[in-house]
XYZ file of C-alpha atoms in Angstrom:
666
model
C 21.282 -104.103 -92.181
C 24.456 -101.853 -91.915
C 27.323 -102.864 -89.592
C 26.586 -99.835 -87.621
C 22.884 -100.135 -86.927
C 22.978 -102.365 -84.093
C 24.711 -99.427 -82.219
C 21.873 -97.360 -83.309
C 19.373 -99.884 -82.268
C 20.781 -99.612 -78.845
C 19.152 -96.057 -78.641
C 15.885 -97.420 -80.011
C 15.666 -100.258 -77.512
C 16.590 -98.112 -74.512
C 14.213 -95.467 -75.537
C 11.273 -97.630 -76.133
C 11.789 -99.695 -73.028
C 12.238 -96.482 -70.673
C 8.987 -95.041 -72.055
C 7.216 -98.341 -71.713
C 8.574 -98.669 -68.237
C 7.307 -95.123 -67.397
C 4.271 -95.314 -69.155
C 4.880 -91.663 -70.476
C 7.260 -90.303 -72.978
C 8.057 -89.691 -76.815
C 9.815 -92.855 -78.284
C 9.157 -91.449 -81.959
C 11.927 -88.809 -82.200
C 14.763 -90.850 -80.554
C 13.977 -94.217 -82.628
C 13.841 -91.775 -85.917
C 17.215 -90.078 -84.881
C 19.245 -92.791 -83.706
C 21.339 -93.259 -86.916
C 22.041 -89.644 -87.097
C 23.213 -89.528 -83.396
C 25.116 -92.567 -83.698
C 27.372 -91.012 -86.363
C 27.541 -87.787 -84.826
C 28.561 -89.014 -81.463
C 30.978 -91.679 -82.347
C 32.585 -89.996 -85.386
C 32.665 -86.354 -84.800
C 31.459 -85.183 -81.413
C 34.733 -83.941 -79.222
C 33.365 -84.561 -75.390
C 34.637 -86.082 -72.164
C 32.287 -88.082 -70.315
C 34.494 -87.859 -67.163
C 34.308 -84.037 -67.375
C 31.187 -82.588 -69.065
C 32.440 -79.178 -68.249
C 35.697 -78.804 -69.937
C 35.569 -75.567 -71.898
C 36.590 -76.603 -75.378
C 34.061 -79.594 -75.586
C 31.487 -79.632 -78.649
C 28.305 -78.388 -77.450
C 25.298 -80.863 -78.494
C 21.528 -79.521 -78.181
C 18.413 -81.553 -78.524
C 16.112 -78.653 -79.515
C 13.198 -81.145 -79.929
C 13.693 -81.851 -76.056
C 10.344 -84.106 -76.023
C 12.806 -86.856 -77.330
C 14.779 -86.996 -74.422
C 15.600 -90.540 -73.938
C 17.621 -89.848 -77.228
C 20.002 -87.650 -75.300
C 19.832 -89.869 -71.910
C 20.748 -92.873 -74.060
C 23.771 -91.211 -75.757
C 25.031 -90.084 -72.255
C 24.542 -93.465 -70.901
C 26.045 -95.416 -73.704
C 29.063 -93.071 -74.268
C 30.059 -93.186 -70.624
C 28.613 -90.394 -68.746
C 27.667 -90.732 -64.841
C 24.221 -91.752 -65.969
C 23.734 -95.043 -64.704
C 21.219 -97.649 -66.184
C 19.094 -97.538 -63.228
C 18.594 -93.656 -64.204
C 16.973 -94.697 -67.431
C 14.908 -97.281 -65.833
C 13.903 -94.439 -63.764
C 12.968 -92.439 -66.561
C 10.439 -89.366 -65.698
C 10.343 -90.262 -61.980
C 11.390 -87.854 -59.325
C 14.883 -86.970 -58.835
C 15.908 -89.565 -61.541
C 18.372 -87.365 -63.614
C 16.427 -88.467 -66.356
C 13.540 -85.863 -66.332
C 10.792 -85.881 -68.970
C 12.408 -83.147 -70.880
C 16.086 -82.429 -70.885
C 17.102 -80.201 -67.716
C 20.647 -78.486 -67.624
C 22.204 -79.188 -64.289
C 19.916 -82.490 -63.490
C 22.069 -84.491 -66.106
C 25.685 -84.457 -66.849
C 26.262 -83.708 -70.195
C 23.080 -82.024 -70.818
C 24.146 -78.666 -72.049
C 20.535 -76.668 -71.893
C 16.885 -77.349 -70.907
C 14.763 -77.761 -73.684
C 11.170 -78.724 -74.382
C 9.665 -75.335 -75.323
C 10.364 -75.923 -79.131
C 12.618 -73.569 -80.990
C 14.347 -72.243 -77.710
C 17.093 -75.173 -78.047
C 18.018 -73.838 -81.508
C 18.107 -70.509 -80.344
C 20.246 -71.275 -77.216
C 22.535 -73.343 -79.744
C 22.913 -69.924 -81.645
C 23.965 -68.266 -78.660
C 26.619 -70.960 -77.821
C 27.950 -70.735 -81.216
C 28.176 -66.916 -80.919
C 29.892 -67.300 -77.626
C 32.489 -69.607 -79.151
C 33.100 -67.418 -82.079
C 33.212 -64.292 -79.666
C 35.688 -66.049 -77.446
C 37.778 -67.414 -80.202
C 38.165 -63.865 -81.500
C 39.044 -62.394 -78.146
C 41.437 -65.214 -76.914
C 42.748 -66.998 -79.803
C 46.346 -65.871 -81.187
C 48.748 -66.928 -84.045
C 50.020 -70.253 -83.031
C 47.739 -70.823 -80.097
C 44.004 -71.842 -80.950
C 42.446 -72.084 -77.211
C 38.898 -72.066 -78.369
C 37.598 -73.997 -81.222
C 34.685 -76.169 -80.996
C 31.499 -76.910 -82.756
C 27.784 -76.516 -81.784
C 25.544 -79.218 -83.120
C 21.676 -79.077 -82.639
C 19.214 -81.691 -83.361
C 15.589 -80.045 -84.276
C 12.438 -80.949 -85.603
C 9.431 -79.493 -87.467
C 7.809 -78.027 -84.526
C 11.212 -75.881 -83.681
C 11.052 -74.596 -87.234
C 7.176 -73.734 -86.983
C 7.849 -71.619 -83.668
C 8.641 -67.961 -84.716
C 11.745 -67.961 -82.305
C 13.289 -70.217 -84.948
C 13.178 -67.361 -87.588
C 14.684 -64.706 -85.310
C 17.482 -66.719 -84.107
C 18.285 -68.386 -87.268
C 18.316 -65.069 -89.443
C 20.802 -63.619 -86.927
C 22.872 -66.696 -86.990
C 23.368 -66.400 -90.739
C 23.973 -62.666 -90.627
C 26.811 -63.004 -88.000
C 28.363 -66.105 -90.161
C 28.576 -68.636 -87.215
C 30.198 -71.125 -89.108
C 30.846 -73.642 -86.199
C 27.032 -74.101 -85.785
C 25.599 -77.072 -87.548
C 21.739 -78.019 -87.160
C 20.473 -81.406 -88.105
C 16.576 -81.222 -89.122
C 14.502 -84.316 -88.220
C 12.489 -83.969 -91.450
C 10.029 -86.891 -90.711
C 6.807 -85.041 -91.659
C 4.875 -85.938 -88.701
C 3.661 -83.929 -85.429
C 1.414 -84.431 -82.502
C -1.849 -83.765 -84.958
C -0.327 -85.900 -87.673
C 1.144 -85.428 -91.061
C 2.533 -81.821 -90.989
C 1.808 -81.332 -94.945
C -1.707 -79.964 -93.766
C -0.061 -76.899 -92.050
C 3.579 -76.816 -92.579
C 4.497 -76.688 -96.132
C 7.705 -74.344 -95.958
C 10.713 -74.552 -98.374
C 13.090 -75.166 -95.385
C 16.197 -75.476 -97.484
C 15.207 -72.416 -99.340
C 14.356 -70.566 -96.140
C 17.769 -71.262 -94.663
C 19.760 -70.246 -97.749
C 17.890 -67.071 -97.755
C 19.271 -66.542 -94.109
C 22.907 -66.914 -95.258
C 23.019 -70.494 -94.160
C 24.738 -73.491 -95.907
C 22.118 -76.273 -96.608
C 22.853 -79.863 -97.249
C 19.294 -81.351 -98.310
C 17.703 -84.761 -98.999
C 19.948 -86.575 -96.529
C 18.871 -89.999 -95.926
C 18.826 -90.039 -91.983
C 18.858 -93.709 -91.865
C 21.919 -94.238 -94.018
C 25.018 -93.769 -91.764
C 27.416 -93.133 -94.665
C 25.143 -90.217 -96.246
C 24.829 -88.771 -92.633
C 28.607 -88.805 -92.234
C 29.169 -87.264 -95.760
C 26.566 -84.601 -94.776
C 28.345 -83.903 -91.634
C 31.830 -83.683 -93.193
C 30.298 -81.038 -95.785
C 28.906 -79.112 -92.878
C 31.893 -78.843 -90.954
C 34.276 -78.061 -94.014
C 31.786 -74.693 -94.531
C 33.051 -72.193 -91.915
C 31.986 -68.537 -93.006
C 28.269 -69.684 -92.248
C 26.027 -71.989 -90.271
C 24.881 -75.229 -91.776
C 21.725 -77.172 -91.866
C 21.386 -80.811 -92.434
C 17.986 -81.702 -93.519
C 17.634 -85.281 -93.015
C 14.652 -87.537 -94.001
C 14.017 -89.931 -91.339
C 11.019 -92.512 -90.448
C 9.543 -91.400 -86.951
C 9.661 -94.450 -84.515
C 11.872 -96.083 -87.244
C 11.851 -100.001 -86.289
C 8.315 -100.124 -84.990
C 6.373 -102.015 -87.663
C 2.803 -100.925 -87.166
C 3.294 -97.583 -86.011
C 6.402 -95.995 -87.494
C 5.768 -92.989 -89.531
C 2.770 -92.087 -87.901
C 1.555 -89.624 -84.972
C 0.866 -92.638 -83.033
C 4.388 -93.014 -82.203
C 5.177 -89.318 -81.241
C 4.211 -89.269 -77.370
C 3.096 -92.723 -76.240
C 4.491 -95.804 -75.173
C 4.784 -98.532 -77.913
C 3.017 -101.350 -75.871
C 4.274 -104.668 -75.327
C 3.327 -106.228 -78.528
C 4.720 -103.484 -80.525
C 7.968 -103.495 -78.482
C 8.073 -107.282 -79.353
C 7.334 -106.735 -82.945
C 10.112 -104.111 -82.992
C 12.802 -106.134 -81.514
C 12.163 -108.772 -84.079
C 11.889 -106.140 -86.863
C 15.320 -104.939 -85.738
C 16.822 -108.097 -84.585
C 17.325 -107.069 -81.317
C 17.382 -109.934 -79.117
C 18.312 -108.575 -75.653
C 16.110 -108.035 -72.914
C 14.900 -104.630 -71.807
C 17.606 -102.473 -70.598
C 20.113 -104.978 -71.621
C 23.157 -103.739 -73.781
C 25.845 -106.309 -74.985
C 29.429 -105.538 -73.897
C 30.498 -105.132 -77.489
C 28.135 -102.139 -78.111
C 29.124 -100.605 -74.812
C 32.790 -100.794 -76.281
C 31.768 -99.291 -79.505
C 30.046 -96.485 -77.755
C 32.568 -95.850 -74.928
C 34.065 -92.446 -75.369
C 35.759 -91.849 -72.001
C 39.556 -92.752 -73.491
C 38.921 -90.719 -76.507
C 37.546 -87.676 -74.446
C 40.084 -87.805 -71.915
C 42.769 -87.641 -74.537
C 40.907 -84.770 -76.580
C 40.562 -82.926 -72.937
C 44.391 -83.684 -72.357
C 45.529 -82.134 -75.726
C 43.557 -79.184 -75.281
C 44.973 -78.835 -71.614
C 48.740 -78.880 -73.288
C 47.390 -76.035 -75.662
C 46.345 -74.033 -72.484
C 49.505 -74.535 -70.877
C 51.553 -73.339 -73.741
C 48.865 -70.626 -74.043
C 49.678 -69.583 -70.430
C 53.546 -69.380 -71.119
C 53.025 -67.240 -74.348
C 50.027 -65.055 -73.102
C 49.768 -65.270 -69.193
C 47.230 -62.309 -68.625
C 44.940 -63.573 -71.379
C 44.911 -67.177 -69.909
C 44.369 -66.080 -66.555
C 41.380 -64.085 -67.758
C 39.914 -66.699 -69.883
C 40.239 -69.071 -67.032
C 38.492 -66.795 -64.627
C 35.569 -66.003 -66.763
C 34.966 -69.713 -67.817
C 34.799 -70.258 -64.055
C 32.311 -67.600 -64.026
C 34.223 -65.385 -61.364
C 34.424 -61.756 -61.339
C 37.785 -60.046 -61.134
C 39.191 -59.849 -57.720
C 38.962 -56.133 -57.377
C 35.482 -55.730 -58.956
C 33.913 -55.704 -55.433
C 36.104 -53.027 -54.255
C 35.654 -50.926 -57.315
C 31.902 -51.474 -57.496
C 31.632 -50.242 -53.655
C 33.713 -47.025 -54.778
C 31.530 -46.683 -57.767
C 28.167 -46.770 -56.029
C 29.381 -44.235 -53.114
C 30.818 -41.853 -55.819
C 27.191 -42.107 -57.416
C 25.580 -41.254 -54.243
C 28.002 -38.281 -53.576
C 27.394 -36.868 -57.104
C 23.509 -37.047 -56.642
C 22.837 -36.415 -60.290
C 18.776 -36.205 -61.169
C 18.101 -38.386 -64.424
C 16.202 -41.187 -66.000
C 17.095 -44.407 -64.710
C 17.966 -45.670 -68.123
C 20.690 -42.939 -68.221
C 22.095 -44.127 -64.875
C 21.970 -47.502 -66.230
C 24.494 -46.317 -68.998
C 26.421 -44.496 -66.410
C 26.718 -47.874 -64.244
C 27.878 -49.735 -67.529
C 30.446 -47.153 -67.946
C 31.566 -47.648 -64.270
C 31.722 -51.378 -64.137
C 32.515 -52.204 -68.040
C 36.115 -51.661 -68.065
C 36.676 -53.988 -65.333
C 34.500 -56.791 -66.945
C 35.805 -58.153 -70.172
C 33.013 -60.834 -69.979
C 30.365 -58.497 -70.512
C 28.295 -58.906 -73.866
C 25.620 -56.485 -74.499
C 22.825 -55.983 -77.120
C 19.508 -54.387 -77.657
C 16.456 -55.474 -79.814
C 16.939 -52.340 -82.090
C 16.683 -50.051 -79.369
C 20.193 -49.038 -78.368
C 19.869 -45.335 -78.265
C 16.470 -45.864 -76.149
C 17.872 -48.413 -74.047
C 20.956 -46.986 -73.343
C 22.689 -50.436 -73.121
C 25.944 -49.405 -74.924
C 28.763 -47.863 -72.951
C 32.095 -46.161 -74.006
C 33.721 -49.641 -74.477
C 31.015 -50.959 -76.691
C 32.234 -52.552 -79.780
C 29.772 -54.211 -82.282
C 30.253 -57.915 -83.235
C 29.740 -58.788 -86.952
C 30.485 -61.535 -89.265
C 34.026 -60.531 -90.008
C 35.121 -59.408 -86.635
C 33.517 -61.186 -83.422
C 36.060 -59.822 -80.899
C 33.526 -57.242 -79.918
C 31.038 -56.838 -77.083
C 27.836 -55.827 -78.444
C 25.447 -57.430 -80.634
C 22.817 -55.717 -82.715
C 19.843 -58.034 -82.314
C 17.605 -56.459 -84.353
C 13.827 -56.517 -83.624
C 13.987 -59.976 -82.051
C 13.171 -59.824 -78.338
C 12.423 -63.619 -77.981
C 15.358 -64.576 -80.094
C 17.610 -62.304 -78.283
C 16.560 -63.358 -74.923
C 17.051 -67.101 -76.027
C 20.431 -66.434 -77.467
C 21.503 -64.824 -74.078
C 20.696 -67.925 -72.532
C 22.984 -69.921 -74.584
C 25.591 -67.580 -74.046
C 25.443 -67.576 -70.536
C 25.301 -71.387 -70.605
C 28.413 -71.638 -72.739
C 30.394 -69.841 -70.224
C 32.979 -66.947 -70.266
C 30.398 -64.324 -71.063
C 27.790 -62.397 -68.956
C 25.100 -61.376 -71.514
C 22.912 -58.462 -71.085
C 20.542 -56.802 -73.462
C 17.778 -54.390 -73.690
C 14.158 -53.743 -74.956
C 11.096 -51.813 -73.616
C 9.424 -53.417 -70.713
C 6.107 -53.576 -72.559
C 8.064 -55.929 -75.100
C 9.147 -58.260 -72.213
C 6.173 -60.107 -73.229
C 7.583 -61.198 -76.680
C 10.563 -62.835 -74.700
C 8.727 -64.219 -71.810
C 9.228 -67.681 -72.111
C 12.971 -67.262 -72.554
C 12.991 -65.072 -69.567
C 11.151 -68.091 -67.622
C 13.723 -70.702 -69.062
C 16.684 -68.236 -68.014
C 15.111 -68.502 -64.299
C 14.538 -72.198 -64.603
C 17.871 -72.950 -65.736
C 19.582 -70.226 -63.200
C 21.332 -68.503 -65.815
C 23.520 -65.140 -65.017
C 22.020 -62.759 -67.687
C 20.647 -59.151 -67.138
C 17.535 -58.017 -68.801
C 17.523 -54.392 -69.303
C 13.778 -53.056 -69.808
C 13.337 -49.575 -70.093
C 10.402 -47.144 -70.518
C 9.069 -48.903 -67.713
C 5.746 -47.114 -66.835
C 3.035 -44.692 -68.230
C 5.666 -42.128 -67.444
C 6.992 -42.766 -70.984
C 4.142 -40.770 -72.101
C 2.843 -39.967 -75.565
C 3.547 -43.309 -77.124
C 0.175 -44.595 -75.614
C -1.071 -47.647 -74.199
C 0.402 -49.756 -76.790
C 3.809 -48.863 -75.309
C 3.032 -48.280 -71.601
C 3.550 -51.361 -69.469
C 0.735 -52.176 -66.712
C 0.810 -55.694 -65.885
C 4.572 -56.389 -66.691
C 6.136 -55.862 -63.551
C 3.931 -58.006 -61.490
C 3.851 -60.456 -64.133
C 7.633 -60.855 -64.074
C 7.773 -61.092 -60.377
C 5.568 -64.293 -60.524
C 8.381 -66.005 -62.247
C 10.465 -67.890 -59.647
C 14.116 -67.255 -59.393
C 13.882 -64.011 -61.630
C 14.974 -60.731 -59.547
C 13.295 -57.826 -60.879
C 14.945 -54.380 -59.654
C 13.129 -51.155 -60.140
C 15.739 -48.443 -58.883
C 14.260 -45.017 -58.161
C 17.874 -43.125 -59.048
C 21.508 -43.393 -59.723
C 22.449 -44.960 -56.461
C 19.849 -47.848 -56.792
C 20.562 -48.336 -60.434
C 24.149 -48.913 -59.570
C 23.225 -51.163 -56.750
C 20.652 -53.126 -58.921
C 23.664 -53.576 -61.635
C 26.048 -55.000 -59.074
C 23.350 -57.576 -57.915
C 22.598 -58.579 -61.368
C 26.570 -59.104 -62.035
C 27.019 -60.687 -58.956
C 24.140 -63.086 -59.067
C 25.329 -66.511 -60.238
C 22.118 -68.491 -60.019
C 19.506 -66.806 -62.070
C 18.785 -63.808 -64.096
C 17.935 -60.260 -63.047
C 15.493 -58.019 -64.837
C 16.110 -54.128 -64.516
C 13.091 -51.989 -64.976
C 14.260 -48.276 -65.883
C 12.532 -45.098 -66.505
C 12.326 -43.108 -69.512
C 11.702 -39.869 -67.691
C 14.098 -38.069 -65.267
C 13.808 -38.917 -61.606
C 15.028 -37.179 -58.315
C 18.191 -38.072 -56.665
C 17.499 -39.321 -52.890
C 19.443 -38.462 -49.914
C 20.984 -41.377 -47.954
C 23.462 -42.078 -45.395
C 26.138 -44.979 -45.808
C 23.992 -47.379 -43.844
C 21.165 -46.673 -46.478
C 23.300 -47.086 -49.420
C 24.256 -50.366 -47.897
C 20.846 -51.451 -47.383
C 19.803 -51.155 -51.015
C 21.318 -54.455 -51.696
C 18.743 -55.824 -49.470
C 16.182 -54.970 -51.737
C 14.002 -52.853 -49.390
C 15.039 -50.139 -46.884
C 13.947 -47.349 -44.795
C 14.886 -44.386 -46.989
C 13.325 -41.752 -44.701
C 12.271 -41.613 -41.282
C 10.371 -38.997 -39.732
C 11.504 -36.747 -36.977
C 8.682 -38.054 -34.632
C 7.653 -41.575 -34.153
C 5.886 -42.880 -37.391
C 2.195 -43.701 -37.537
C 2.435 -45.311 -40.850
C 4.279 -46.251 -43.947
C 4.538 -45.362 -47.613
C 6.346 -47.816 -49.778
C 7.262 -47.580 -53.403
C 9.635 -48.479 -56.321
C 11.160 -46.408 -58.946
C 9.559 -43.430 -59.924
C 6.968 -43.468 -57.392
C 9.618 -43.230 -54.699
C 9.679 -39.428 -55.022
C 5.705 -39.344 -55.033
C 6.039 -41.469 -51.883
C 8.240 -38.654 -50.388
C 5.750 -35.837 -51.599
C 2.982 -37.626 -49.881
C 4.972 -38.158 -46.668
C 5.616 -34.664 -46.716
C 1.986 -33.487 -46.930
C 0.886 -35.956 -44.148
C 3.583 -34.812 -41.910
C 2.659 -31.171 -42.245
C -1.033 -32.384 -41.096
C 0.568 -34.187 -38.203
C 0.867 -37.647 -39.364
C 4.708 -38.627 -39.345
C 5.397 -41.129 -42.084
C 8.030 -43.593 -42.766
C 9.111 -43.969 -46.557
C 10.259 -47.267 -47.663
C 11.849 -47.755 -50.975
C 11.616 -51.146 -52.384
C 13.559 -51.666 -55.655
C 13.398 -55.398 -55.647
C 10.659 -57.219 -53.830
C 12.116 -60.606 -54.373
C 15.463 -59.634 -52.530
C 13.545 -58.198 -49.579
C 11.645 -61.119 -49.112
C 14.533 -63.364 -48.931
C 16.043 -61.268 -46.095
C 15.881 -62.413 -42.494
C 12.520 -62.121 -40.655
C 14.169 -59.724 -37.975
C 15.268 -57.207 -40.647
C 11.990 -57.298 -42.691
C 10.482 -56.608 -39.237
C 12.525 -53.782 -38.497
C 11.740 -52.040 -41.902
C 8.155 -53.009 -41.815
C 7.244 -53.577 -37.961
C 4.018 -54.780 -37.170
C 2.766 -51.914 -35.002
C 2.936 -49.479 -38.287
C -0.312 -51.170 -39.693
C -1.222 -48.183 -41.663
C 0.429 -48.909 -44.980
C 0.294 -47.916 -48.760
C 2.331 -49.153 -51.328
C 2.290 -47.100 -54.662
C 3.582 -48.342 -58.215
C 2.867 -47.356 -61.701
C 1.612 -50.964 -62.640
C -1.105 -53.413 -61.322
C -0.271 -53.128 -57.680
C -1.083 -56.771 -56.508
C 2.455 -57.880 -55.940
C 2.736 -55.400 -53.224
C -0.171 -57.121 -50.999
C 2.116 -59.013 -49.047
C 3.953 -55.760 -47.797
C 1.016 -53.757 -47.050
C -0.989 -56.476 -45.368
C -4.771 -57.119 -45.411
C -5.718 -53.959 -44.464
C -3.099 -51.802 -46.384
C -3.859 -49.752 -49.224
C -2.567 -50.335 -52.968
C -2.318 -47.144 -55.322
C -1.409 -48.277 -58.934
C -2.870 -48.834 -62.174
C -6.112 -50.896 -63.192
C -6.369 -50.306 -66.886
C -4.385 -49.362 -69.966
C -2.725 -46.045 -70.344
C -3.225 -43.179 -72.578
C -1.289 -41.001 -75.423
C -0.334 -37.895 -73.662
C 2.400 -36.111 -71.919
C 3.655 -38.209 -68.674
C 2.201 -35.717 -66.285
C -1.318 -35.676 -67.899
C -1.194 -39.540 -67.854
C -0.399 -39.948 -64.347
C -3.168 -37.592 -63.617
C -5.447 -39.339 -65.785
C -4.865 -42.517 -64.311
C -5.244 -41.357 -60.785
C -1.692 -42.106 -59.892
C -1.069 -38.914 -57.830
C 0.334 -37.612 -54.539
C -3.198 -36.868 -53.575
C -4.142 -40.182 -53.927
C -1.445 -41.719 -51.853
C -2.470 -39.115 -49.026
C -6.054 -40.169 -49.193
C -5.246 -43.844 -49.076
C -3.193 -43.521 -46.154
C -5.544 -40.769 -44.346
C -8.404 -43.270 -44.559
C -6.492 -45.704 -42.649
C -5.374 -42.901 -39.970
C -8.958 -41.829 -39.772
C -8.617 -38.642 -41.485
């Protein structure tokens, strides 16, 4: 036994004991990666347990998040506010030690992991954020941003397609402060991976442009230390350390098998493991000598203090840059932004331009972008179609990362997961685009953004059958209601320039979750509003048009169908049925309004209601009520000009009129 193994054995003991007590969990990965983690955290990782959020800390991501007891053990041992009782309560309600690591629940956890591959993609985003911020803020003699991102990952992470998307881009962008450690134990849930995963992983990553350190003995502390030093020395490209380990190391009867992956060891095997490792301590008992070895509080406090001295010197030399850096890292928008945004929205309404909302979105970027140095945009190879660039956009490259725009290539899933990592890192507000129909490719990363409450803006253009000739493969049908089903995601589908400007402001000012913008390809009419109506857009739903006489019914819509709702209301009013038109650009935001406001917009006495939207209409049922009508789509689209597709799908003004007339008795 090496002199360092007892320190790694503390991780093994805590992990197997916590899983056993919970009768649930994954002891194999923590026991297998304990030696690697001990070297990384004690010899290299720059962090401060007393302040898990200081900006220049190294980021550590456990992409194989099922091995969560590894990171909980590390955090507890090194001095974070994670007491032993939290480890004893592993996987219990509000314990601080959930089954998979969750950012915000546990101090020191940088991102929520578990869906394999996404932690690795998040780490790419964090490393990209570090490189970008360093290029934007560091000046000769003043290195303000300078830290590493370390990521542990397993076979499952590398089998997931998102790993290919993210790691390919990481190599292209030369993210030299990103170091991945691959737990090459050859085992997954179903057994030995040699039956289904025979990739030449080192060759694969070299092809991506990574530096690779291969065939490292993951249980030899000196070999691990040498590998990390090699990786840190290569700064022009990311590094992957391929570490050979034994899953469940130390458990004499089940190590190296899939039986130790995701099940408690059992009392007999735990006793045998204690004997094998020479660990004589009771469950959840850690000797003081081992705590002293692991305690990172003094070293972490000194590291942060040194950095804060650097920050003080930077403030003196570059006061405006320092103020911008601190504001951005705090997640605050510029003080003048609220006033400027209000003025921009008012001017947009006054201008009254009719155009596609994807183009209005670009206008909003040009309006807001000059005031927001933290904006970092991109597109999944559809910049010209998504209109996600603006006059101040500058492309980020391996040689120059000081820009604010990422060419993600056709990588929707990777793009979204990378955005999550950038948002979690801090100092940046990421946005990026693709077609709405391709949000399916990115869906799990969208879900993770909502679960983690990150501030990002998902720009989804070509939002309906209105895109026309590209046909049903590109025409979203189920996507709007599907996205609305994700908790904590606001989905905005604006009908014109003013609603688009408000939607962008809503996303930029929303701190606790992502925002999706569903934008049209086709030109939409501008809507007339007074100041109160413009202000009410921010509530998610409002009365856009009130008839001269008392209304007898309501037509509500979003986006491109708002003009259809108005045309239907005109027809009905000509027949003696005055109709209120309600625009609902964001159902989620509207449903969060006080009951009296919602009642004022949709009063109970107006029970004759129709909602119209170019999508599966089910998400409107709560607004129209049990007796109201839904006019939407119930099948896939067709390849033809937009007007012909609308008529073919039965999404017409006449259909809206008929639906309301049926409730009014003709």
